[in-house]
Amino acid sequence: MSTPPTLPIAGNKPKELSDLIACIKIYHPNADTALIEKAYRFSETVHQGQKRSSGESYFHHPIEVAFIIAELQLDTTTVATALLHDTVEDTVATLEQIEAEFGPEIAALVDGVTKISQISFQTSEEKQAENFRKMVFAMAKDLRVILVKLADRTHNMRTLQHLRPDKQARIAQETLDIYAPLANRLGLSAMKRELEDLSLRYTKPEIYYKLVAQVNKKLNERDQYTQDVLAMIEGALHEHGYHNARVSGRPKHFYSIHKKMEKRDLTYDQVYDLTGFRIILETVEQCYGVLGLIHSLWTPVPGRFKDYIAIPKANFYQSLHTTVVGPGGEKIEIQIRTQEMHDTAERGIAAHWAYKEGKNLNQEASKFSWLNRLVEWNKDLKDPNEFLETVKLDLFSEDVYIFTPKGKVIEFPQGATPLDFAYTIHTDLGHHCIGAKVNGRMVPLKYKLKSGDTVEVLTSPNQTPNKDWLKLVKTSRAKSKIRQFIKVQEHESSKVMGEMILEKELKKEDLKFKTLMKEGLLDTAAEAFSLKSVDDLLSAIGYGKLSAKKVITKIPLPEKEAEETSKETKDLKEQKRPLQKIVEEASKKSTSRQVVKVKGIEDLLVHFARCCNPVPGDSVVGFITRGRGISVHTRKCPKIFDSDPHRLIDIEWDMNSVAERAVKIRVICEDRPGLLADMSAVIKDQHANITRAQIGTTKDKKAVCLFSISIKNLNHLSKIISALEGISGVLKAERVQKKES
């Protein structure tokens, strides 16, 4: 590959560069300013002439992103990456050029940010899942990539007003769904609050501006109340010798107020704890001492005390939280922490990186158990939808913290059960779990664990997993292990069933299963279907993926065994035809009657589910049953959502098939003479046949007619319904998909 040409460097140094370097020097006096200056000028040059939607120079954006990274006090490499993050995607610069100018580390970071920037989360669920997967791996490889991306998204949200309303709503919703939860998981509280408030402004502007107006209306009143409470806290602290304590009060951010109103169905006037108070102290001992002092001043609200110092959150967050009944009977929330805890609360993972301690950001990132969990468990998750479920569970849910009997703390997503706990300890413990003792009390498997619970698992050698367990567990590890167990069990069951089906079919041809096995002829048949073993072949027959007749066509039988010998039933010419040819023709006759097909598989055993009664044209999916072949369902059928995803198979209608399907139509009409005859005539005119009719009347003198008719496809059905609704006196005509009781 030829070396890209070196780009010219701008000669004038804008004053913004000195501001950026000054910001970096505050926390890193020995910073490599030459690297920052070089990245600044390179970015300025390649972005020259580009404009943002606001009309300002595009270069303003990478500068702002770099300032956000500097405010997080990250290393010069990350600041340089922020300055260069859009160069490969939006300018003539190439990745090879970035590597030549700035080295492989910065090039890898820029490449990572570029790839995440190209990810779209407004896609189909499967594509979205794959995009999540890419992002998680980029994070796991180097956490600085996602920090630059979060800074990039933060500045874009700050300037979102310059885009079209539809783009504003889309980007804001993506921020709320993906990037705000990520900031939360990384402990970036300040960034998370800003992203949530800005997202609310563009996703629900009417709610946002109403909240702004309500807050402003009572601003002076709230300010006075806040000052009074601060004075009371400060007075008590000084009186008891906490002279270095710092106390502050700030209003809750708009998004948190909105969520509280929405969750509890409250009006704004009913939300009392609109202001949060924070006390920052020097030591952990002082934190607990001040907690007692606050509880002596005001009555604590039961159940609202949380100790995140003893049990930190997964993002390293530590603080004491308590809610008390303050002056005027208002509930106020107070957070008590040290300065180091406060830095971690605001800057998360970035606060754990420090030059003087020689720490490496990615070494610190390895402590993020949720991220390690995602990467580790993803190795076993081949289904992209399972991975999407994993991300939602492990990334976007709050954690609960559970104790083992020996005092070890394990974190779980909210809603986790004793089964999740058991599978986290050991797979066999999960497989045989029958219940648990939580805090010494017996609880069922469906019990939802709460922070602080101590769990002891109860087992039985006779217990084994079942499908209902999938509805009880929340962790992806538990779901994966249960599905794996069920899959193995079903594989064994389907193998036994497949052997029975094949043996029965072989007997019709005077062939013996054991003989074919001994001679290795079934191995050859398995290879013909690209299956690894005879067990897999038998399992496919048992599941209904393959028919026994089709398998027989792939068995290389000697000609003498393949000939028909019954003179009573066949003429001489038919006797000499190989069995394989006869079965092939039978298979062709069978497949010509099929109205659905699976890519790469022929001669399927197919039946249509009565729960949703699919017709040609419906979007359908196949469910592999035991021994009854493929059950065809509509993709919206509720039963599919509760089904084992491993047994779902993509199918499509064979539109060349002329087979008709029965469908039910409900017609609600006036109860007038001759209307039934008119409806029958219309259905006949549409070349459809009524196979059954059921008529009834309602209390309000309406008639309800249920027709079972034979149709060709969905388009045919639509024409029939339209024609029926065109009849005078017909109020409504609709398809009935649910099975009538």
Short mmCIF file of C-alpha atoms in Angstrom, two decimals, residues 135-534:
data_model
loop_
_atom_site.label_atom_id
_atom_site.label_comp_id
_atom_site.label_asym_id
_atom_site.label_seq_id
_atom_site.Cartn_x
_atom_site.Cartn_y
_atom_site.Cartn_z
CA MET A 135 -20.03 -1.67 20.71
CA VAL A 136 -19.52 -3.95 23.71
CA PHE A 137 -16.38 -5.46 22.19
CA ALA A 138 -15.03 -2.01 21.33
CA MET A 139 -15.58 -1.01 24.97
CA ALA A 140 -13.94 -4.16 26.29
CA LYS A 141 -10.90 -3.67 24.05
CA ASP A 142 -10.20 -0.12 25.23
CA LEU A 143 -12.63 1.79 27.44
CA ARG A 144 -11.26 5.14 26.23
CA VAL A 145 -13.08 4.52 22.93
CA ILE A 146 -16.50 4.72 24.56
CA LEU A 147 -15.46 7.70 26.71
CA VAL A 148 -14.59 9.69 23.57
CA LYS A 149 -17.85 8.58 21.97
CA LEU A 150 -19.82 9.69 25.05
CA ALA A 151 -18.07 13.08 24.94
CA ASP A 152 -18.89 13.30 21.21
CA ARG A 153 -22.56 12.50 21.89
CA THR A 154 -22.69 15.01 24.78
CA HIS A 155 -21.56 17.90 22.58
CA ASN A 156 -23.88 16.81 19.77
CA MET A 157 -26.80 16.85 22.23
CA ARG A 158 -25.79 20.34 23.40
CA THR A 159 -26.12 21.60 19.81
CA LEU A 160 -29.10 19.48 18.75
CA GLN A 161 -31.36 22.51 18.30
CA HIS A 162 -29.79 23.15 14.88
CA LEU A 163 -31.15 19.90 13.35
CA ARG A 164 -34.59 19.06 11.92
CA PRO A 165 -37.21 17.99 14.53
CA ASP A 166 -37.32 14.40 13.24
CA LYS A 167 -33.53 14.08 13.58
CA GLN A 168 -33.64 15.68 17.00
CA ALA A 169 -36.18 13.13 18.24
CA ARG A 170 -34.30 10.15 16.73
CA ILE A 171 -30.88 11.14 18.13
CA ALA A 172 -32.36 12.06 21.53
CA GLN A 173 -34.18 8.73 21.82
CA GLU A 174 -31.00 6.84 20.90
CA THR A 175 -29.15 8.85 23.55
CA LEU A 176 -31.77 7.97 26.15
CA ASP A 177 -31.78 4.29 25.16
CA ILE A 178 -28.04 3.71 24.72
CA TYR A 179 -25.66 6.47 25.77
CA ALA A 180 -27.20 7.78 29.02
CA PRO A 181 -27.34 4.23 30.49
CA LEU A 182 -23.74 3.70 29.35
CA ALA A 183 -22.65 6.90 31.10
CA ASN A 184 -24.46 5.66 34.21
CA ARG A 185 -22.74 2.26 34.06
CA LEU A 186 -19.36 3.97 33.73
CA GLY A 187 -20.15 6.12 36.76
CA LEU A 188 -20.28 9.41 34.81
CA SER A 189 -23.16 10.87 36.84
CA ALA A 190 -22.81 14.47 35.67
CA MET A 191 -22.75 13.40 32.01
CA LYS A 192 -25.65 10.98 32.54
CA ARG A 193 -27.82 13.74 34.08
CA GLU A 194 -27.04 16.14 31.23
CA LEU A 195 -27.77 13.53 28.55
CA GLU A 196 -31.08 12.57 30.19
CA ASP A 197 -32.27 16.17 30.51
CA LEU A 198 -31.32 17.03 26.93
CA SER A 199 -32.98 13.84 25.67
CA LEU A 200 -36.20 14.69 27.52
CA ARG A 201 -36.13 18.15 25.92
CA TYR A 202 -36.28 16.65 22.41
CA THR A 203 -38.24 13.42 22.94
CA LYS A 204 -41.01 14.96 25.08
CA PRO A 205 -40.67 18.74 24.62
CA GLU A 206 -44.15 19.48 26.03
CA ILE A 207 -43.29 17.69 29.30
CA TYR A 208 -39.82 19.20 29.48
CA TYR A 209 -40.92 22.82 29.03
CA LYS A 210 -43.86 22.35 31.38
CA LEU A 211 -41.43 21.14 34.05
CA VAL A 212 -39.13 24.11 33.36
CA ALA A 213 -42.07 26.49 33.81
CA GLN A 214 -43.20 24.77 37.03
CA VAL A 215 -39.68 24.82 38.48
CA ASN A 216 -39.18 28.50 37.56
CA LYS A 217 -42.57 29.42 39.04
CA LYS A 218 -41.45 28.24 42.48
CA LEU A 219 -37.76 29.04 42.02
CA ASN A 220 -37.52 31.76 44.68
CA GLU A 221 -39.52 29.67 47.15
CA ARG A 222 -37.30 26.60 46.54
CA ASP A 223 -34.11 28.67 46.77
CA GLN A 224 -35.15 30.06 50.14
CA TYR A 225 -36.05 26.58 51.42
CA THR A 226 -32.71 25.21 50.20
CA GLN A 227 -30.78 28.02 51.94
CA ASP A 228 -32.67 27.42 55.20
CA VAL A 229 -31.89 23.67 55.16
CA LEU A 230 -28.24 24.31 54.26
CA ALA A 231 -27.90 26.73 57.19
CA MET A 232 -29.38 24.16 59.57
CA ILE A 233 -27.05 21.38 58.36
CA GLU A 234 -23.95 23.59 58.42
CA GLY A 235 -24.80 24.83 61.91
CA ALA A 236 -25.16 21.29 63.24
CA LEU A 237 -21.92 20.16 61.58
CA HIS A 238 -19.87 23.05 63.05
CA GLU A 239 -21.44 22.53 66.45
CA HIS A 240 -20.26 18.90 66.45
CA GLY A 241 -16.73 19.61 65.20
CA TYR A 242 -17.06 18.86 61.46
CA HIS A 243 -15.39 22.14 60.46
CA ASN A 244 -14.00 20.94 57.11
CA ALA A 245 -17.33 19.57 55.86
CA ARG A 246 -18.73 21.07 52.65
CA VAL A 247 -22.49 21.18 52.15
CA SER A 248 -24.37 21.91 48.94
CA GLY A 249 -27.92 21.73 47.68
CA ARG A 250 -29.04 21.39 44.10
CA PRO A 251 -32.40 20.84 42.40
CA LYS A 252 -33.10 17.36 41.02
CA HIS A 253 -32.62 17.22 37.26
CA PHE A 254 -35.73 17.37 35.09
CA TYR A 255 -35.58 13.79 33.83
CA SER A 256 -35.47 12.32 37.35
CA ILE A 257 -38.47 14.49 38.37
CA HIS A 258 -40.34 13.33 35.25
CA LYS A 259 -39.59 9.65 35.94
CA LYS A 260 -40.71 9.97 39.57
CA MET A 261 -43.97 11.65 38.50
CA GLU A 262 -44.52 8.99 35.83
CA LYS A 263 -43.67 6.01 38.06
CA ARG A 264 -45.82 7.10 41.01
CA ASP A 265 -48.53 8.88 38.99
CA LEU A 266 -47.88 12.20 40.77
CA THR A 267 -48.42 15.81 39.79
CA TYR A 268 -45.52 18.24 40.09
CA ASP A 269 -46.99 19.72 43.31
CA GLN A 270 -47.02 16.22 44.85
CA VAL A 271 -43.26 15.72 44.37
CA TYR A 272 -41.56 16.92 47.54
CA ASP A 273 -37.88 15.89 47.35
CA LEU A 274 -37.09 18.25 44.48
CA THR A 275 -33.81 19.35 46.03
CA GLY A 276 -30.95 17.02 46.89
CA PHE A 277 -28.37 17.87 49.56
CA ARG A 278 -24.81 16.64 49.62
CA ILE A 279 -22.30 16.59 52.46
CA ILE A 280 -18.63 16.01 51.56
CA LEU A 281 -16.27 14.97 54.37
CA GLU A 282 -12.67 13.88 54.84
CA THR A 283 -13.00 10.28 56.04
CA VAL A 284 -15.36 7.31 55.91
CA GLU A 285 -15.69 7.41 59.71
CA GLN A 286 -16.94 11.00 59.47
CA CYS A 287 -19.54 9.92 56.90
CA TYR A 288 -21.15 7.47 59.32
CA GLY A 289 -20.88 9.97 62.17
CA VAL A 290 -22.66 12.68 60.18
CA LEU A 291 -25.34 10.16 59.16
CA GLY A 292 -26.19 9.71 62.85
CA LEU A 293 -26.19 13.49 63.31
CA ILE A 294 -28.64 14.01 60.41
CA HIS A 295 -30.94 11.32 61.83
CA SER A 296 -30.90 13.11 65.18
CA LEU A 297 -31.94 16.36 63.48
CA TRP A 298 -34.79 14.95 61.40
CA THR A 299 -36.78 11.71 61.35
CA PRO A 300 -35.48 9.26 58.71
CA VAL A 301 -38.00 7.78 56.27
CA PRO A 302 -38.11 3.98 56.79
CA GLY A 303 -36.70 1.94 53.91
CA ARG A 304 -35.03 4.93 52.25
CA PHE A 305 -31.52 4.49 53.69
CA LYS A 306 -28.90 2.98 51.36
CA ASP A 307 -25.29 2.24 52.25
CA TYR A 308 -23.28 2.31 49.01
CA ILE A 309 -20.04 2.77 50.95
CA ALA A 310 -20.09 -0.72 52.44
CA ILE A 311 -21.53 -2.16 49.23
CA PRO A 312 -20.48 0.02 46.23
CA LYS A 313 -22.46 0.00 42.99
CA ALA A 314 -21.06 -1.84 39.97
CA ASN A 315 -19.75 1.47 38.56
CA PHE A 316 -17.66 2.09 41.75
CA TYR A 317 -20.19 4.61 43.11
CA GLN A 318 -19.95 5.05 46.89
CA SER A 319 -22.11 7.22 49.12
CA LEU A 320 -24.59 7.10 51.98
CA HIS A 321 -28.15 7.97 50.94
CA THR A 322 -30.88 8.84 53.40
CA THR A 323 -34.26 10.52 53.11
CA VAL A 324 -35.54 12.45 56.11
CA VAL A 325 -38.65 14.47 56.96
CA GLY A 326 -37.18 17.97 56.94
CA PRO A 327 -38.53 21.42 57.84
CA GLY A 328 -42.18 21.92 56.94
CA GLY A 329 -42.73 18.18 56.75
CA GLU A 330 -41.01 17.95 53.34
CA LYS A 331 -39.00 14.85 52.47
CA ILE A 332 -35.42 15.70 51.59
CA GLU A 333 -32.70 13.39 50.27
CA ILE A 334 -29.20 13.75 51.66
CA GLN A 335 -26.04 12.13 50.23
CA ILE A 336 -22.95 11.80 52.44
CA ARG A 337 -19.55 10.95 50.94
CA THR A 338 -15.81 11.72 50.91
CA GLN A 339 -14.15 13.90 48.27
CA GLU A 340 -12.68 10.82 46.59
CA MET A 341 -16.13 9.23 46.47
CA HIS A 342 -17.53 12.46 45.03
CA ASP A 343 -14.90 12.51 42.27
CA THR A 344 -15.80 8.92 41.42
CA ALA A 345 -19.52 9.75 41.45
CA GLU A 346 -19.08 12.59 38.96
CA ARG A 347 -16.31 11.19 36.75
CA GLY A 348 -16.69 7.43 37.24
CA ILE A 349 -13.98 5.29 35.70
CA ALA A 350 -12.02 8.40 34.74
CA ALA A 351 -11.58 9.30 38.41
CA HIS A 352 -9.74 6.01 38.98
CA TRP A 353 -6.99 6.89 36.55
CA ALA A 354 -4.06 8.90 37.89
CA TYR A 355 -0.56 9.52 36.57
CA LYS A 356 1.02 9.78 40.01
CA GLU A 357 -0.22 6.30 40.93
CA GLY A 358 0.87 4.82 37.62
CA LYS A 359 -2.53 3.33 36.90
CA ASN A 360 -3.68 2.23 33.49
CA LEU A 361 -7.28 3.02 32.53
CA ASN A 362 -7.93 -0.39 31.00
CA GLN A 363 -6.54 -2.15 34.07
CA GLU A 364 -9.04 -0.18 36.13
CA ALA A 365 -11.76 -1.01 33.59
CA SER A 366 -11.17 -4.70 34.23
CA LYS A 367 -12.88 -4.16 37.60
CA PHE A 368 -16.17 -3.54 35.80
CA SER A 369 -17.74 -6.93 36.42
CA TRP A 370 -20.78 -6.17 34.24
CA LEU A 371 -18.53 -5.53 31.24
CA ASN A 372 -16.53 -8.70 31.90
CA ARG A 373 -19.82 -10.56 32.23
CA LEU A 374 -21.04 -9.35 28.86
CA VAL A 375 -17.86 -10.34 27.07
CA GLU A 376 -17.53 -13.71 28.82
CA TRP A 377 -21.15 -14.84 28.47
CA ASN A 378 -21.39 -13.58 24.90
CA LYS A 379 -18.99 -16.35 23.88
CA ASP A 380 -21.81 -18.84 24.47
CA LEU A 381 -24.58 -16.72 22.91
CA LYS A 382 -24.85 -17.36 19.19
CA ASP A 383 -28.40 -16.01 18.87
CA PRO A 384 -28.16 -12.20 18.38
CA ASN A 385 -31.53 -11.69 20.08
CA GLU A 386 -30.22 -13.52 23.17
CA PHE A 387 -27.25 -11.15 23.17
CA LEU A 388 -29.58 -8.13 22.90
CA GLU A 389 -31.50 -9.46 25.89
CA THR A 390 -28.20 -9.88 27.74
CA VAL A 391 -27.20 -6.28 27.06
CA LYS A 392 -30.54 -4.94 28.23
CA LEU A 393 -30.36 -7.00 31.43
CA ASP A 394 -26.72 -6.40 32.28
CA LEU A 395 -26.24 -2.86 30.98
CA PHE A 396 -29.46 -1.00 31.57
CA SER A 397 -30.88 -2.41 34.80
CA GLU A 398 -29.96 -1.36 38.31
CA ASP A 399 -28.16 -3.98 40.36
CA VAL A 400 -29.07 -5.66 43.62
CA TYR A 401 -26.35 -6.92 45.92
CA ILE A 402 -26.71 -10.37 47.45
CA PHE A 403 -24.67 -12.12 50.16
CA THR A 404 -23.57 -15.75 50.09
CA PRO A 405 -23.72 -17.63 53.44
CA LYS A 406 -19.98 -16.92 53.79
CA GLY A 407 -20.45 -13.17 53.40
CA LYS A 408 -19.29 -12.72 49.80
CA VAL A 409 -21.22 -10.04 47.87
CA ILE A 410 -22.49 -10.84 44.35
CA GLU A 411 -24.34 -8.35 42.13
CA PHE A 412 -27.43 -9.23 40.10
CA PRO A 413 -29.85 -7.33 37.86
CA GLN A 414 -33.11 -6.26 39.47
CA GLY A 415 -35.71 -9.02 39.42
CA ALA A 416 -33.14 -11.81 39.82
CA THR A 417 -34.30 -14.92 41.66
CA PRO A 418 -32.69 -17.72 43.72
CA LEU A 419 -32.22 -19.61 40.43
CA ASP A 420 -29.98 -16.80 39.13
CA PHE A 421 -28.00 -16.97 42.37
CA ALA A 422 -27.65 -20.77 42.12
CA TYR A 423 -26.43 -20.70 38.50
CA THR A 424 -23.92 -17.96 39.34
CA ILE A 425 -22.38 -20.17 42.04
CA HIS A 426 -22.28 -23.37 39.93
CA THR A 427 -24.18 -24.84 36.98
CA ASP A 428 -25.01 -28.09 38.81
CA LEU A 429 -26.31 -26.11 41.78
CA GLY A 430 -28.67 -24.33 39.39
CA HIS A 431 -29.81 -27.53 37.66
CA HIS A 432 -30.84 -29.12 40.96
CA CYS A 433 -32.18 -26.02 42.75
CA ILE A 434 -35.62 -26.52 44.35
CA GLY A 435 -35.75 -23.32 46.40
CA ALA A 436 -33.74 -21.21 48.77
CA LYS A 437 -33.49 -19.80 52.24
CA VAL A 438 -33.32 -16.02 52.12
CA ASN A 439 -32.30 -14.45 55.43
CA GLY A 440 -33.09 -17.82 57.04
CA ARG A 441 -36.64 -17.96 55.62
CA MET A 442 -37.81 -20.44 52.95
CA VAL A 443 -38.74 -18.79 49.65
CA PRO A 444 -39.92 -20.21 46.28
CA LEU A 445 -37.91 -20.12 43.06
CA LYS A 446 -39.88 -17.09 41.81
CA TYR A 447 -38.87 -14.91 44.81
CA LYS A 448 -37.24 -11.64 43.66
CA LEU A 449 -34.00 -10.95 45.47
CA LYS A 450 -33.45 -7.63 47.26
CA SER A 451 -30.20 -5.88 48.10
CA GLY A 452 -28.82 -7.18 51.38
CA ASP A 453 -30.45 -10.61 51.12
CA THR A 454 -28.35 -13.58 52.28
CA VAL A 455 -29.16 -16.60 50.10
CA GLU A 456 -28.66 -20.29 50.78
CA VAL A 457 -29.59 -22.60 47.88
CA LEU A 458 -31.61 -25.78 48.51
CA THR A 459 -31.18 -28.68 46.07
CA SER A 460 -32.54 -32.11 45.21
CA PRO A 461 -30.84 -34.76 43.01
CA ASN A 462 -34.22 -35.38 41.35
CA GLN A 463 -34.69 -31.76 40.25
CA THR A 464 -33.92 -30.77 36.65
CA PRO A 465 -34.51 -27.56 34.66
CA ASN A 466 -37.69 -27.01 32.64
CA LYS A 467 -38.90 -24.36 30.21
CA ASP A 468 -40.84 -22.48 32.89
CA TRP A 469 -37.53 -21.63 34.54
CA LEU A 470 -36.69 -19.36 31.61
CA LYS A 471 -39.51 -17.05 32.76
CA LEU A 472 -38.09 -16.89 36.28
CA VAL A 473 -34.43 -16.06 35.68
CA LYS A 474 -32.96 -12.67 34.75
CA THR A 475 -29.23 -13.29 34.22
CA SER A 476 -28.05 -14.36 30.82
CA ARG A 477 -25.82 -17.01 32.39
CA ALA A 478 -28.83 -18.74 33.95
CA LYS A 479 -30.88 -18.47 30.73
CA SER A 480 -28.00 -19.85 28.68
CA LYS A 481 -27.41 -22.83 31.01
CA ILE A 482 -31.13 -23.70 31.21
CA ARG A 483 -31.54 -23.54 27.42
CA GLN A 484 -28.42 -25.63 26.97
CA PHE A 485 -29.78 -28.32 29.33
CA ILE A 486 -33.20 -28.36 27.64
CA LYS A 487 -31.58 -28.52 24.22
CA VAL A 488 -29.53 -31.56 25.22
CA GLN A 489 -32.59 -33.26 26.71
CA GLU A 490 -34.70 -32.53 23.65
CA HIS A 491 -31.89 -33.70 21.41
CA GLU A 492 -31.92 -37.06 23.20
CA SER A 493 -35.72 -37.29 23.05
CA SER A 494 -35.86 -36.36 19.39
CA LYS A 495 -33.05 -38.86 18.65
CA VAL A 496 -35.08 -41.71 20.18
CA MET A 497 -38.20 -40.57 18.34
CA GLY A 498 -36.27 -40.18 15.09
CA GLU A 499 -34.94 -43.73 15.38
CA MET A 500 -38.48 -45.05 15.86
CA ILE A 501 -39.78 -43.11 12.83
CA LEU A 502 -36.89 -44.19 10.60
CA GLU A 503 -37.09 -47.82 11.75
CA LYS A 504 -40.80 -47.90 10.96
CA GLU A 505 -40.19 -46.48 7.47
CA LEU A 506 -37.32 -48.88 6.81
CA LYS A 507 -39.50 -51.88 7.69
CA LYS A 508 -41.84 -50.92 4.85
CA GLU A 509 -38.90 -51.41 2.51
CA ASP A 510 -37.69 -54.68 4.12
CA LEU A 511 -34.64 -52.92 5.54
CA LYS A 512 -33.17 -53.21 9.03
CA PHE A 513 -32.00 -50.22 11.02
CA LYS A 514 -29.30 -52.18 12.91
CA THR A 515 -27.85 -53.60 9.70
CA LEU A 516 -27.60 -50.16 8.09
CA MET A 517 -25.97 -48.80 11.25
CA LYS A 518 -23.45 -51.64 11.38
CA GLU A 519 -22.48 -51.17 7.74
CA GLY A 520 -22.05 -47.41 8.17
CA LEU A 521 -24.69 -46.59 5.56
CA LEU A 522 -26.50 -44.17 7.91
CA ASP A 523 -23.23 -42.26 8.36
CA THR A 524 -23.20 -41.72 4.60
CA ALA A 525 -26.78 -40.44 4.74
CA ALA A 526 -25.87 -38.04 7.56
CA GLU A 527 -22.98 -36.66 5.47
CA ALA A 528 -25.35 -36.12 2.56
CA PHE A 529 -27.34 -33.71 4.73
CA SER A 530 -24.17 -32.06 6.07
CA LEU A 531 -24.80 -33.45 9.54
CA LYS A 532 -21.97 -34.43 11.87
CA SER A 533 -23.29 -37.79 13.02
CA VAL A 534 -26.07 -40.36 12.84
#
